[in-house]
XYZ file of C-alpha atoms in Angstrom:
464
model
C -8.970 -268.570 -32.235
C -9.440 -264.892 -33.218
C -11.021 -262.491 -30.465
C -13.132 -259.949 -30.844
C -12.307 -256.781 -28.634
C -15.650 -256.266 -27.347
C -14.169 -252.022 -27.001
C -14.480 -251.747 -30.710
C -17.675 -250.946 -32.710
C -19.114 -253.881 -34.173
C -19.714 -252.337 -37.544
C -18.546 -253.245 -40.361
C -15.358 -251.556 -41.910
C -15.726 -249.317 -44.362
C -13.482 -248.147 -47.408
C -12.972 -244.438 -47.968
C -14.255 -244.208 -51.275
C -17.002 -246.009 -53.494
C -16.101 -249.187 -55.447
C -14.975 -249.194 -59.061
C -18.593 -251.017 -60.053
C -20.841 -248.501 -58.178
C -19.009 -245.559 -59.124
C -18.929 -246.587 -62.698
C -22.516 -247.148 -62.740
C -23.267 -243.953 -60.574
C -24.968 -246.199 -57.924
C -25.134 -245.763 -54.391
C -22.649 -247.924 -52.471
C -22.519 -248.554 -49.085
C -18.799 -248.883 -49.363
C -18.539 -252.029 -46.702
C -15.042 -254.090 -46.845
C -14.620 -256.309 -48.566
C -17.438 -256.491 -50.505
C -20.341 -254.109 -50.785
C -23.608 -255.269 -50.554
C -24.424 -254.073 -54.023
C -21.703 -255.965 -55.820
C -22.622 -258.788 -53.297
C -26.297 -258.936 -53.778
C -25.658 -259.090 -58.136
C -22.325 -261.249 -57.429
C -20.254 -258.686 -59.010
C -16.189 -258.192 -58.606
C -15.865 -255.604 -55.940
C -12.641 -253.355 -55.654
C -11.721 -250.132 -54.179
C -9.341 -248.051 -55.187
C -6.763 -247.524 -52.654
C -5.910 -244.081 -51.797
C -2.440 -244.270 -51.748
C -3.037 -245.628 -55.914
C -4.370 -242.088 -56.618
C -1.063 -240.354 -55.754
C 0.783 -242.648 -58.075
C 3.475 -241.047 -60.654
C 2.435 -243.831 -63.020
C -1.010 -242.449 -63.482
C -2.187 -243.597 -67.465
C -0.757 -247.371 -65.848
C -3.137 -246.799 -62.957
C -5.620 -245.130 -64.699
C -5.905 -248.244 -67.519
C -6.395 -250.770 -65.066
C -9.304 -249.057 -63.983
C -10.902 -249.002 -67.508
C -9.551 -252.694 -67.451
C -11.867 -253.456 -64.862
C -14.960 -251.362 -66.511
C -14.566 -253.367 -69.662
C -14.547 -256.701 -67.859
C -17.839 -255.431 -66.152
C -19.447 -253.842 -69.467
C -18.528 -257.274 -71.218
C -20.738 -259.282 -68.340
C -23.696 -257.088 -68.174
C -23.503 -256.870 -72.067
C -23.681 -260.515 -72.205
C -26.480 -260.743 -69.282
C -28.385 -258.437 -72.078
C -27.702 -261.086 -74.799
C -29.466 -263.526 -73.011
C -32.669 -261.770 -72.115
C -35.281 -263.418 -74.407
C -37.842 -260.880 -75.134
C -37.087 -258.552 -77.941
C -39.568 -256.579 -80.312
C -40.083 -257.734 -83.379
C -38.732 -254.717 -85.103
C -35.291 -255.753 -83.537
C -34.919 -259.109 -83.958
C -33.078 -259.259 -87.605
C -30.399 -262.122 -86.307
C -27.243 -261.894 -88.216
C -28.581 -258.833 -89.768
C -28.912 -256.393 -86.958
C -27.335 -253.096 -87.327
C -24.831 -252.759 -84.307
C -23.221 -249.380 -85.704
C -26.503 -247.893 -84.985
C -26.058 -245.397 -82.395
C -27.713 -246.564 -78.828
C -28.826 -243.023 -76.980
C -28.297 -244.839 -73.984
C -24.472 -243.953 -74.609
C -25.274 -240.510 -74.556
C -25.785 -240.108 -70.971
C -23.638 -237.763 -69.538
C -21.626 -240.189 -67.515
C -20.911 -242.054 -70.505
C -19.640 -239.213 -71.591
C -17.172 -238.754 -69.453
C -16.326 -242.453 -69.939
C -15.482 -242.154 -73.467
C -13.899 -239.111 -73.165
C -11.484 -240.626 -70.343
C -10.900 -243.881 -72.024
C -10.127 -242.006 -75.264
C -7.694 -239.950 -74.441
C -5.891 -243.023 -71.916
C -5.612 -244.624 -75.143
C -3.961 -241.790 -76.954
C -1.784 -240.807 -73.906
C -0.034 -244.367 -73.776
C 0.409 -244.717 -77.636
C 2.113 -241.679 -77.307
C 4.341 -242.756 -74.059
C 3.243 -239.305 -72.170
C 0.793 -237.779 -69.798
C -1.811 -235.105 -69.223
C 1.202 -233.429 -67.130
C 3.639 -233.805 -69.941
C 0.946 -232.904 -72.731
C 0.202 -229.453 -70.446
C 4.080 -228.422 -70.151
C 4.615 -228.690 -74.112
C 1.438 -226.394 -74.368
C 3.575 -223.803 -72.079
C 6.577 -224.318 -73.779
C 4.911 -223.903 -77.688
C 1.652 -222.299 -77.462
C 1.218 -220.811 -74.557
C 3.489 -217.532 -75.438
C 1.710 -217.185 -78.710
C -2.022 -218.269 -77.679
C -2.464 -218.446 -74.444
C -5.801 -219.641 -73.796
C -5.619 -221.055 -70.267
C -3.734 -219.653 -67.234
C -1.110 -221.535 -65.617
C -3.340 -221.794 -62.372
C -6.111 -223.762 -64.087
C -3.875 -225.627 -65.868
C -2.200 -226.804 -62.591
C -5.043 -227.283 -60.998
C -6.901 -229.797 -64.016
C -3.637 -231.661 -64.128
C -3.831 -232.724 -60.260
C -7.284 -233.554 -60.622
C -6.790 -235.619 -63.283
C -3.567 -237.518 -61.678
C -5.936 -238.274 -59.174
C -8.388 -239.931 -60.852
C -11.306 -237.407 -60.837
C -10.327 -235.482 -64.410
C -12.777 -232.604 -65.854
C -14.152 -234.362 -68.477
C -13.879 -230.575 -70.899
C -10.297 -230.690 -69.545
C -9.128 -233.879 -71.110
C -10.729 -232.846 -74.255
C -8.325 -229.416 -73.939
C -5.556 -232.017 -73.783
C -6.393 -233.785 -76.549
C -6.840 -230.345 -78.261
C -2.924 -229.427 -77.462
C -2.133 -233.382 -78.730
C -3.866 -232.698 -81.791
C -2.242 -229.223 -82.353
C 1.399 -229.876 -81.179
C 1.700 -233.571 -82.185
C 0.187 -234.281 -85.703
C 2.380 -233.151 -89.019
C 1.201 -230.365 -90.523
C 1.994 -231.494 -94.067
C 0.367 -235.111 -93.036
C -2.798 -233.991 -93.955
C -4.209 -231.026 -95.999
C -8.163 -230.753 -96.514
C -9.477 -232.336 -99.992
C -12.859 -234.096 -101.212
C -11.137 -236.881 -100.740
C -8.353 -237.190 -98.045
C -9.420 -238.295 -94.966
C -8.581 -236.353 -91.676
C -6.294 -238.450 -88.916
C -7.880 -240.369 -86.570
C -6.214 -238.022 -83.749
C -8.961 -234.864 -85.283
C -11.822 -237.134 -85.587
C -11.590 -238.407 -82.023
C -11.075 -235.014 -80.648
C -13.107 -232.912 -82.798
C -16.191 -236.180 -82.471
C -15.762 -235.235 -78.544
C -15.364 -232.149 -79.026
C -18.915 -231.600 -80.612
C -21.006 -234.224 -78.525
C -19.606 -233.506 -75.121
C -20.721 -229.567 -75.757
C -24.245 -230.510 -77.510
C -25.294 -232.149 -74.686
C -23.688 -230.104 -71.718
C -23.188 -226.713 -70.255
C -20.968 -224.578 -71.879
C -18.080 -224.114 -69.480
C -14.178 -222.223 -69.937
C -12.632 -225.032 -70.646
C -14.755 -226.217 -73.698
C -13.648 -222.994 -75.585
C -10.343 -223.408 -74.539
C -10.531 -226.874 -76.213
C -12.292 -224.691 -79.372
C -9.659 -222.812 -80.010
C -6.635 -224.805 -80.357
C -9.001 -227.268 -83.175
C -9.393 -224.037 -84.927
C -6.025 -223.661 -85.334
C -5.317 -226.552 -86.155
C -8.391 -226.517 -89.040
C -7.192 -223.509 -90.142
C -3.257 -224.718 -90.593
C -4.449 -228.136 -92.549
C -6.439 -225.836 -94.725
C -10.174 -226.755 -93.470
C -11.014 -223.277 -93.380
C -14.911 -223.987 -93.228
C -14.354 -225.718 -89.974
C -12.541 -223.908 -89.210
C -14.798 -220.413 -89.017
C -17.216 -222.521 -87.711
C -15.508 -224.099 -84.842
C -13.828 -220.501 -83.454
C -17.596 -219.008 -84.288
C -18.680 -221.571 -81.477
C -16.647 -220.740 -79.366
C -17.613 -216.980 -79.489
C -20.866 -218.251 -78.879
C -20.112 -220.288 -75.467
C -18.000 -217.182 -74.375
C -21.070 -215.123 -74.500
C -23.321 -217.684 -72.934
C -21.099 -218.335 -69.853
C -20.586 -214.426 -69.416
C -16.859 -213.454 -69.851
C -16.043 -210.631 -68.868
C -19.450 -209.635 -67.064
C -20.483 -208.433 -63.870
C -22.212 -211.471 -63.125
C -19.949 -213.887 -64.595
C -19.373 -217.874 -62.960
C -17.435 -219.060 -65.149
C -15.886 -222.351 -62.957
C -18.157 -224.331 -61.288
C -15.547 -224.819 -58.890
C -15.421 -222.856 -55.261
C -10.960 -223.817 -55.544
C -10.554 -222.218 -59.014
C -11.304 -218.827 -59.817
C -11.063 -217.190 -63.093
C -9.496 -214.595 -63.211
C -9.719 -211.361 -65.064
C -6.552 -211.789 -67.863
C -7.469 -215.345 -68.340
C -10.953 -214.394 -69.145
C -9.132 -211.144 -71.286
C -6.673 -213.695 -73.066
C -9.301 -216.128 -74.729
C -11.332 -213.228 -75.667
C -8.630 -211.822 -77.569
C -7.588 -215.353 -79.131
C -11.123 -215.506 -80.204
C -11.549 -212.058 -81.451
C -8.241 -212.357 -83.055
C -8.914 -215.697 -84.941
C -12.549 -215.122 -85.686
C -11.267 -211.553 -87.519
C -8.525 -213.510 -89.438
C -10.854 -216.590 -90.173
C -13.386 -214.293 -91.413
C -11.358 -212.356 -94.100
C -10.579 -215.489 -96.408
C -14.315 -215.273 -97.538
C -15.279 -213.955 -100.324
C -18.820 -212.637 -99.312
C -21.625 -211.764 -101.528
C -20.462 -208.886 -103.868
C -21.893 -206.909 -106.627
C -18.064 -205.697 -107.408
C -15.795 -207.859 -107.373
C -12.242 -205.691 -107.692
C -9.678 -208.572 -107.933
C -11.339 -210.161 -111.145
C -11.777 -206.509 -113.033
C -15.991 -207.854 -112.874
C -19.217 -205.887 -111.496
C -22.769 -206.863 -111.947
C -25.321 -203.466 -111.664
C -28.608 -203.948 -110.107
C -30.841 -201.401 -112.072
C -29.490 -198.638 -113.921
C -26.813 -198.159 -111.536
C -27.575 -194.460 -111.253
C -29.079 -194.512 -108.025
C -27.479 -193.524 -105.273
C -26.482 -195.811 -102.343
C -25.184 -195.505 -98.906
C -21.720 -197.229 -98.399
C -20.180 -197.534 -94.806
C -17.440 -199.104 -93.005
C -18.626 -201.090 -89.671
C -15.517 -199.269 -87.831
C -17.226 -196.589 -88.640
C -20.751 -197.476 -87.401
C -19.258 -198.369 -84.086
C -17.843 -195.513 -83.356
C -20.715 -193.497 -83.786
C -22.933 -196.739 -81.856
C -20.037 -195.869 -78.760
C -21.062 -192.394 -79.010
C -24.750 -192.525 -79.033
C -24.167 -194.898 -76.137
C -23.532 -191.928 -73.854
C -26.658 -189.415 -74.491
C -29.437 -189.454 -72.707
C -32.300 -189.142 -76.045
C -31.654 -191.675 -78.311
C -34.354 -190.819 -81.604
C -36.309 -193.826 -82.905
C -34.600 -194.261 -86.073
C -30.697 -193.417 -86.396
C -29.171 -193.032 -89.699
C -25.380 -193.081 -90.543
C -23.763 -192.348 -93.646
C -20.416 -192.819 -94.764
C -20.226 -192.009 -98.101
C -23.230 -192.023 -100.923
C -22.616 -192.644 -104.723
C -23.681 -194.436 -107.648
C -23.135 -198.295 -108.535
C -21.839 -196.710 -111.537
C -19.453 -194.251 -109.299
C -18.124 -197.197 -107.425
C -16.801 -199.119 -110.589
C -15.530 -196.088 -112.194
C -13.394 -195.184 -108.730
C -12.467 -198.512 -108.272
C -11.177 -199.065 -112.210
C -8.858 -195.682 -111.872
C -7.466 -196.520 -108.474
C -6.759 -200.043 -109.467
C -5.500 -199.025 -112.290
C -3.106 -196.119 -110.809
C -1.381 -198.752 -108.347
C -1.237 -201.644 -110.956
C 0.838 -199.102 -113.053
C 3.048 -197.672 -110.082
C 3.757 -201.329 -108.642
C 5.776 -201.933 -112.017
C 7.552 -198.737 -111.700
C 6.115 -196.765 -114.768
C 6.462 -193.067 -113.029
C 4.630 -190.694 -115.454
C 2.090 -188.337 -114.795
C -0.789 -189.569 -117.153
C -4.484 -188.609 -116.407
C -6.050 -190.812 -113.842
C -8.190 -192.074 -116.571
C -5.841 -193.230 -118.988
C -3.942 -195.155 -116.122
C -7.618 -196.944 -115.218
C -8.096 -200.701 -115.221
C -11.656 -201.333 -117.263
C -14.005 -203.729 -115.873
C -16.179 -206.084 -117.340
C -19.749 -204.549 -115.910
C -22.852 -206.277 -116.750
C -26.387 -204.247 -115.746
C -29.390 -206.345 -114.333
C -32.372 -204.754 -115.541
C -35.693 -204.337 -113.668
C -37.401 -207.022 -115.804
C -34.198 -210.046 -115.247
C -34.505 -208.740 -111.126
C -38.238 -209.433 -111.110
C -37.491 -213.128 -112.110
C -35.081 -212.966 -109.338
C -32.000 -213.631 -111.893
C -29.050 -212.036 -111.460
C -25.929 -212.409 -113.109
C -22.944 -214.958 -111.780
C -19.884 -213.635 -110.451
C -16.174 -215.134 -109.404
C -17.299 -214.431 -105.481
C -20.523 -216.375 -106.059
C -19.635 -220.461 -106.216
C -17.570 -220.585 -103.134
C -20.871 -219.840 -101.580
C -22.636 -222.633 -102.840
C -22.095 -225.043 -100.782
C -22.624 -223.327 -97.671
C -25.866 -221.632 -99.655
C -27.265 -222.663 -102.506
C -26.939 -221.112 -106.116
C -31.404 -220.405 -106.385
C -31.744 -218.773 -102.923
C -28.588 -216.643 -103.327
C -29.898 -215.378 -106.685
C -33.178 -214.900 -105.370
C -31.764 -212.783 -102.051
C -29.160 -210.449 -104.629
C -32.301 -209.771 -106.779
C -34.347 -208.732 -104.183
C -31.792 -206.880 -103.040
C -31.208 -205.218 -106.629
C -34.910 -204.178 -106.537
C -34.487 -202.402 -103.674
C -31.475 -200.901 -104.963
C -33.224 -199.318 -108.028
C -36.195 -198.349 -106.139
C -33.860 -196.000 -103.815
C -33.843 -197.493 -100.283
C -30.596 -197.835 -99.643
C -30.072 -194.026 -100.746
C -30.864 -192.352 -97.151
C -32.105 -189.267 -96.196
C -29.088 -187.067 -94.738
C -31.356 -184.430 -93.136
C -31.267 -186.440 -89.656
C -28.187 -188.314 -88.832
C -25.579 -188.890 -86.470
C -23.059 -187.871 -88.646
C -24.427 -184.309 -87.626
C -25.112 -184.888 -84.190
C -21.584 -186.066 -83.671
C -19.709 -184.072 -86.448
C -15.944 -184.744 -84.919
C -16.321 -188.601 -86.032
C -15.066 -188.641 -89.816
C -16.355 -191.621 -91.791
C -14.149 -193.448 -94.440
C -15.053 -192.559 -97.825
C -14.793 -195.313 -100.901
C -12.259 -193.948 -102.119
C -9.651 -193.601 -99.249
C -10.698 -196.943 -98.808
C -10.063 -198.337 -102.265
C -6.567 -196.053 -102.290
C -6.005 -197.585 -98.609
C -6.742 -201.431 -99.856
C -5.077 -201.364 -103.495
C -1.705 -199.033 -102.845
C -0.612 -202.211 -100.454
């Protein structure tokens, strides 16, 4: 017969963490051994983890038999839910209801972090590796090259995560470096009608809902910036601006780089200065790179020998280069009087100036790229474009006329509204208001700054 040492406190034993069915549902548990009164009272299975589990090398092993055990308990309250009689009438279809319809009660944030755990479990143990292995490839292959994350953090995510309590941004970061270092290149390349691997959709589907409906945090744009590179090398160059444009955007929200900045939410892990440096420069890097394989919205299009004129083309306009602008924005930065209006101007000719400088310096490096060294005039050397005018009358209808740069726009903006912007535009053109007044401007007030001109710009861009 057992005794009970009446020395001892008579209350119950109690486990050092929360069960597996509380903590999955984020309910309160009174964490009583065996059973808690919770799982008890709705005659539920009842386990704790033991601590000694959480500092197991095997962790995906460990960490699938937890999702085991959520899956058995989804599967009974799922069924409990099948049984419930009432239903609206609007939702009662029988065979015919719609279960791929999205349920927003998935979107809570702890389901979240459910999905985004069970996901990447899944990929880990197809793949025979771990969040530790996945982070030491990233040192050894991207890390030199992009280093978005500091060795610190990196560390610090990975311990979390072998013990059971991952950063839910984190584990999309190493599905990020999976994604980047693991899937061919030449497997996939973007089309209308190739399908992207099931490795990008996962990620990229997490990717997007997990920072829709959260806080922006370091981690997130970490993630951001490997799935642009990998965008960018299967040729989804769309996305691909898009994805590292986000992540310029969560940079700024979070506050990189400023005074104020709190960056981790965690007291243990600190970011530090380079770290914050280091993605900046990734991002400013990639969004710079990204951004020069668009075309834009020109009126001269160089590499296709085409120009369409708003006007007469005799007016004069005001061209400058945006290095140019900030420079003379970091200048006016440090006086005391700034005036109301602040006018810059880096070189001012005629639509009709621009084609004819552009057609001669094309045309003098076309000829000197095949080696044909003889001294003609500029102008016999000149490449002539084809140069259509849009008069007054076709602007007013807000017409204008098609050019090679124009269709890759169109699906991003359609054909009507970009025709109706480049006419308006054109109007304002021929009515002079882009041809400023140089009596006031800060190329005067800060006279050492020397703007480009067109044409050391065209001779700069075309002698390559």
């Amino acid at each position: 017969m057992n005794t009970i040492d009446l020395d001892n406190d008579v209350s119950p034993q109690l486990a050092l963490r929360a069960c597996v069915s509380c903590k999955s549902s984020k309910k309160k548990c009174d964490k009583t051994l065996p059973t808690c009164n919770r799982c008890a009272r709705l005659c539920l299975s009842c386990s704790y983890i033991d601590v000694a589990e959480t500092r197991a090398e095997d962790f995906t092993s460990t960490f699938q038999a937890v999702f085991d055990r959520l899956e058995r308990l989804e599967s009974r309250v799922f069924a409990s839910e099948e049984d419930r009689p009432a239903a609206a009438p609007d939702q009662c279809k029988g065979d015919n209801r719609s279960d791929w319809q999205l349920r927003p009660s998935l979107l809570q944030p702890s389901y979240l972090e459910l999905i985004v755990a069970m996901n990447l479990s899944k990929i880990l143990d197809e793949r025979d590796t771990s969040v530790r292995a996945v982070g030491e490839k990233y040192l050894s292959v991207v890390h030199n090259y992009a280093p978005v994350i500091s060795k610190e953090r990196l560390e610090c995510r990975t311990q979390e995560a072998e013990s059971l309590e991952p950063h839910s941004p984190f584990l999309i970061f190493i599905s990020s470096i999976l994604l980047l270092t693991e899937e061919p290149v030449g497997s996939f390349v973007s089309s209308n009608t190739a399908s992207p691997p099931d490795l990008y959709r996962t990620c990229k589907h997490n990717y997007t809902v997990f920072l829709s409906l959260n806080e922006p945090c370091i981690e997130l744009i970490q993630a951001g910036v490997l799935i642009a590179l990998y965008e960018h090398a299967q040729c989804m160059g769309s996305q691909a601006y898009l994805t590292i444009g986000t992540c310029a955007r969560m940079a700024g929200a979070i506050g990189l780089l400023s005074a104020t900045s709190s960056v981790s939410s965690s007291s243990k892990l600190v970011t530090s200065k380079e770290e914050e440096t280091n993605i900046l420069l990734v991002i400013y890097i990639l969004d710079r790179y990204y951004s020069s394989f668009s075309e834009g919205i020109r009126q001269l299009v160089i590499a296709n020998n085409s120009a369409a004129i708003p006007g007469s083309g005799n007016v004069p306009v005001v061209f400058t280069h945006t290095f140019d602008v900030a420079q003379y924005v970091a200048a006016l930065i440090g006086e005391e009087k700034w005036n109301e209006r602040s006018i810059i101007i880096g070189d001012k000719l005629t639509w009709n100036d621009l084609v004819s400088l552009s057609e001669t310096t094309k045309g003098l490096y076309m000829h000197r790229s095949v080696q044909i060294m003889i001294f003609f005039d500029l102008e016999i050397l000149g490449t002539k474009f084809d140069v259509t005018y849009d008069g007054e009358e076709k602007l007013k209808t807000f017409q204008v006329t098609e050019l090679p740069s124009h269709p890759p726009i169109y699906p991003f903006f359609a054909k009507e509204q970009l025709q109706y912007i480049l006419a308006v535009f054109g109007q304002w053109t021929e009515a002079g208001a882009f041809n400023l007044p140089d009596e006031v401007t800060l190329n005067k007030q800060f006279p050492d700054i020397k703007p480009l001109s067109m044409n050391d710009l065209l001779q700069a861009a075309w002698k390559v």
